[in-house]
Tab-separated table of C-alpha atoms in Angstrom:
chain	number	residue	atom	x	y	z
A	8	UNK	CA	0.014	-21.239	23.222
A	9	UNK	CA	-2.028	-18.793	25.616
A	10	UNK	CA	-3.982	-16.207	24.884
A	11	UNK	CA	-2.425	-14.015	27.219
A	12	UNK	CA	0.872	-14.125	25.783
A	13	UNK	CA	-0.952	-13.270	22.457
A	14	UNK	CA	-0.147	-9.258	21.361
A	15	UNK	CA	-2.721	-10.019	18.449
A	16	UNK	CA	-5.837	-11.048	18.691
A	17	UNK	CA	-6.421	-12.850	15.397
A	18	UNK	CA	-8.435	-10.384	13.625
A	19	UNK	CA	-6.099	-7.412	14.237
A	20	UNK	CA	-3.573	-9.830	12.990
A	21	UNK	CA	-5.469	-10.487	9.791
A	22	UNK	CA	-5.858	-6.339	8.740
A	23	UNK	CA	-1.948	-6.472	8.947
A	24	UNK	CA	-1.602	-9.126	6.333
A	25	UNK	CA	-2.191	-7.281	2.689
A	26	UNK	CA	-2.026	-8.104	-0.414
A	27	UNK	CA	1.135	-6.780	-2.818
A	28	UNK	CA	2.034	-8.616	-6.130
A	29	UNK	CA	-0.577	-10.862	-5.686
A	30	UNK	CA	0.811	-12.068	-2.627
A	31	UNK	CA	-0.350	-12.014	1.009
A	32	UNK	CA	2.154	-10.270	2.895
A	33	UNK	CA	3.614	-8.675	6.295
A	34	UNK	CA	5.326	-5.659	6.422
A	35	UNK	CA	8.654	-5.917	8.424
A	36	UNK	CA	7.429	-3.489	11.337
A	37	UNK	CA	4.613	-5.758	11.767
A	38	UNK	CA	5.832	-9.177	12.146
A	39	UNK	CA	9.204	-7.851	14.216
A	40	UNK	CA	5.964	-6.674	16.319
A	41	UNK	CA	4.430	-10.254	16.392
A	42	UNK	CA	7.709	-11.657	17.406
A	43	UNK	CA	8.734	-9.306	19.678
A	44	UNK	CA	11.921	-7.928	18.272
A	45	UNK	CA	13.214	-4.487	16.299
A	46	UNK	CA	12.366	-4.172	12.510
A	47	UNK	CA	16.263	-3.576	12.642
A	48	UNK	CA	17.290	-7.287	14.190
A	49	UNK	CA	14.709	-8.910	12.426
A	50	UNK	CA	16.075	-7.545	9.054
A	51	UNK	CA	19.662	-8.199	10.217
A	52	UNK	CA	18.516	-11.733	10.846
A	53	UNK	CA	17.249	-12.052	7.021
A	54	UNK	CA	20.138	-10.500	5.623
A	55	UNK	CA	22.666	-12.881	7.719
A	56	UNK	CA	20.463	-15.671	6.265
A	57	UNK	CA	19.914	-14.484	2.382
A	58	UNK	CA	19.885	-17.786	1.009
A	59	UNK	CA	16.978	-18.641	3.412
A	60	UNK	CA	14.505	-16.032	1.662
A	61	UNK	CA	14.475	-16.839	-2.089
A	62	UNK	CA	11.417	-13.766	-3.726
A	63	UNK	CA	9.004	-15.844	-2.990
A	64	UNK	CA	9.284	-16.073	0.292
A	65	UNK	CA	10.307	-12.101	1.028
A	66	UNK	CA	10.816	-8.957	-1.174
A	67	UNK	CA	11.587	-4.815	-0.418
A	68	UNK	CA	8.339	-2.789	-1.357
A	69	UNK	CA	9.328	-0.373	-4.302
A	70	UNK	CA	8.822	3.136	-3.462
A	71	UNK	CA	5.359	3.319	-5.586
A	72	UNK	CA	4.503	-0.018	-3.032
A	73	UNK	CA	5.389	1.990	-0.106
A	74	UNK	CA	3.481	5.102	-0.569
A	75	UNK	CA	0.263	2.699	-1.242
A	76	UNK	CA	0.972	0.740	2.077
A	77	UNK	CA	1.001	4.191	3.748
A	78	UNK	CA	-1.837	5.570	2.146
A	79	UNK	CA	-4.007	2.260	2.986
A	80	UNK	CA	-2.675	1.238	6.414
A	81	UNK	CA	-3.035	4.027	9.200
A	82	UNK	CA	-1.042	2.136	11.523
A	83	UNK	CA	1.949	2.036	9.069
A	84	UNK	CA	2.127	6.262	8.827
A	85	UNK	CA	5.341	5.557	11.306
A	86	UNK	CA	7.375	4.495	7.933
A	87	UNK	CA	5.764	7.640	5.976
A	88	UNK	CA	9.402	9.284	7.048
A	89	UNK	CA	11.508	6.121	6.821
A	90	UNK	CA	14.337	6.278	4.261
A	91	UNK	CA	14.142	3.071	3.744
A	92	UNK	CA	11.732	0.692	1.862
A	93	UNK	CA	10.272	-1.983	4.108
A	94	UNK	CA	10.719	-5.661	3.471
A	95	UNK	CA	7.588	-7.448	3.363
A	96	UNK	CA	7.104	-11.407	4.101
A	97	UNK	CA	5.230	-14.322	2.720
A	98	UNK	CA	2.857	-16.974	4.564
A	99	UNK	CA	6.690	-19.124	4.047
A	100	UNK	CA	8.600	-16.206	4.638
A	101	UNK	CA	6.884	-15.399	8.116
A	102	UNK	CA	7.558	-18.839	9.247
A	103	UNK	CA	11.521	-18.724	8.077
A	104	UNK	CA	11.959	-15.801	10.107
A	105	UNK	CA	10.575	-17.422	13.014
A	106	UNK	CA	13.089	-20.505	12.423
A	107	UNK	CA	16.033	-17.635	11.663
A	108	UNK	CA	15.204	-15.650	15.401
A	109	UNK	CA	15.050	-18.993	17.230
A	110	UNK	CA	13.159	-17.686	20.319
A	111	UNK	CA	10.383	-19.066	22.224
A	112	UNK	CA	8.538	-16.040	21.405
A	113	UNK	CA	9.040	-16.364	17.373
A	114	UNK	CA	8.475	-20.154	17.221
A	115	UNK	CA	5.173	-19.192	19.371
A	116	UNK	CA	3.873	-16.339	17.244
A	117	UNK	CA	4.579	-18.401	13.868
A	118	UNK	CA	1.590	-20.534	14.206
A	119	UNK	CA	-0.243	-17.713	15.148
A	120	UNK	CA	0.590	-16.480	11.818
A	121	UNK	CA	0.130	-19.683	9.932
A	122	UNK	CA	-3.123	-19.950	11.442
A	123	UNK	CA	-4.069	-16.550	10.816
A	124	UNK	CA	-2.933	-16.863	6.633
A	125	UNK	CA	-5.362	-20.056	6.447
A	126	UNK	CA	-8.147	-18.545	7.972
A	127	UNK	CA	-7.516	-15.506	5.136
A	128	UNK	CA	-7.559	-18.205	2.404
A	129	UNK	CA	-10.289	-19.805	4.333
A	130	UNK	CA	-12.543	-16.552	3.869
A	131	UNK	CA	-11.687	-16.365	0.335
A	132	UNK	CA	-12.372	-19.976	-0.526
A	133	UNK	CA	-15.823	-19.488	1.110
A	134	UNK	CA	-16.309	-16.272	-0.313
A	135	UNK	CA	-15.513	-16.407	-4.363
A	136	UNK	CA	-17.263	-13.505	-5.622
A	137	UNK	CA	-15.386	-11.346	-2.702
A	138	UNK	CA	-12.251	-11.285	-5.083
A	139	UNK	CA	-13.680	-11.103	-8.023
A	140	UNK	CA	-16.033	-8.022	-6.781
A	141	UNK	CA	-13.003	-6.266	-5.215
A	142	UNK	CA	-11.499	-6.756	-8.989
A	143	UNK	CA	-14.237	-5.007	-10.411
A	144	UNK	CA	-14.257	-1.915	-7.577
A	145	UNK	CA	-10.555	-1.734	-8.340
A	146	UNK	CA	-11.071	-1.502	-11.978
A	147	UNK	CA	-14.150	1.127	-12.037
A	148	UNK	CA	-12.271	3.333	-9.316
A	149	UNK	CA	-9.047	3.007	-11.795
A	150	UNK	CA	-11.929	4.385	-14.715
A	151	UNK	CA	-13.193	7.247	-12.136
A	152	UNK	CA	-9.600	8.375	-11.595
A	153	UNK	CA	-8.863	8.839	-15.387
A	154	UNK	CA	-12.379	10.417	-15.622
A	155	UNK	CA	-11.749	12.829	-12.848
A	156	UNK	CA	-8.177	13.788	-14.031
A	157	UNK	CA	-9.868	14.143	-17.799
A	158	UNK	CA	-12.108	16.568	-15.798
A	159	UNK	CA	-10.000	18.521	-13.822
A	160	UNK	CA	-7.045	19.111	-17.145
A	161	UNK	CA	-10.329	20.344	-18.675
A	162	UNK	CA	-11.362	22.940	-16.331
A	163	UNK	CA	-7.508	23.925	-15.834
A	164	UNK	CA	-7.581	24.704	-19.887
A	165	UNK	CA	-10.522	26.589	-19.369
A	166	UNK	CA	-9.638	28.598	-16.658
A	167	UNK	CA	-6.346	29.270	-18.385
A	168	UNK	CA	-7.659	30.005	-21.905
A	169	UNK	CA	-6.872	33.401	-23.386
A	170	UNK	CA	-9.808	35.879	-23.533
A	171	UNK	CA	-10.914	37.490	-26.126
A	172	UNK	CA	-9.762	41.184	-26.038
A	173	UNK	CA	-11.987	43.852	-24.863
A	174	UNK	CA	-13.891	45.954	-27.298
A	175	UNK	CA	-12.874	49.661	-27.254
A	176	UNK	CA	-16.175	51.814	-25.816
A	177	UNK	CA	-16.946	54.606	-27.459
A	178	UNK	CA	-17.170	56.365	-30.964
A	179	UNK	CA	-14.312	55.231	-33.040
A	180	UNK	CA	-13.037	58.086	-35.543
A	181	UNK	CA	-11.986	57.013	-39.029
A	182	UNK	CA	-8.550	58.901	-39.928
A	183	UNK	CA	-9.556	58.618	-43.669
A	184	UNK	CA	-12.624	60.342	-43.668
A	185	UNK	CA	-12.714	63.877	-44.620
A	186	UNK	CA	-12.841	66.754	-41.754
A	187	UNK	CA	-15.147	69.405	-42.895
């Protein structure tokens, strides 16, 4: 394989793997990309060939999924407006679609891939405290959201909260006292 017929370097390639359902995935878009075909055939391919991609090896993003994709990958903001909810594809998955297209190009790219989703694993084997500390940042931003929204209800109350009413200025006469 040359480098020059390479779209991806291998780092690029690597920030377009992420992690959903505690898998490492591609989104559609991407790996149609990689092999140099539409999102469109590509997904035509996998449905023609269902029984080829059992969960494990591919799944549709819910629309919760979706809107986190977006919100984390700026080069995904194309599928902000999509009506439909991308397919996403395993280490496995990646290299069935490769087998399903057929092409030079596809058979090419999928060892790019599988070289790409070792080298991941690779970092994380060397690196065990990365996942564990990425864990922890998850969990305290997940406290810091419930303490801002705790925050912000409370300052909506407040600002909403009936006053007190105003206090009449001025000499108040009593109608049961005596006029002289």
């Amino acid at each position: 394989m040359s480098e020059g017929s390479v779209r991806f370097d291998s780092d690029a390639l690597q920030q377009r793997i992420l992690a959903l359902r505690g898998e490492r995935v591609m989104v559609d878009s991407d790996l149609a990309e990689l092999y140099g075909v539409e999102a469109r055939v590509l997904n035509q391919a996998v449905k023609r060939n269902a029984e080829r991609f059992p969960v494990d090896f591919s799944f549709v993003l819910t629309k919760e999924e979706k809107q986190e994709v977006i919100t984390k990958c700026d080069h995904l903001q194309r599928l902000k407006f999509s009506p439909h909810l991308p397919r996403v594809f395993t280490e496995h998955g990646a290299i069935m679609v490769a087998s399903v297209l057929n092409s030079p190009r596809a058979v090419e790219m999928s060892v790019f891939v599988v070289r790409a989703f070792v080298r991941l694993r690779q970092v994380l084997v060397e690196h065990p405290d990365l996942a564990e500390r990425l864990d922890e940042l998850e969990a305290r931003v997940a406290r810091h959201d419930n303490t801002l929204s705790t925050l912000v209800a409370t300052i909506r109350q407040m600002a909403t909260a009936p006053t007190a009413p105003s206090r009449q200025i001025g000499f108040v006469v009593d109608p049961l006292e005596k006029k002289e």
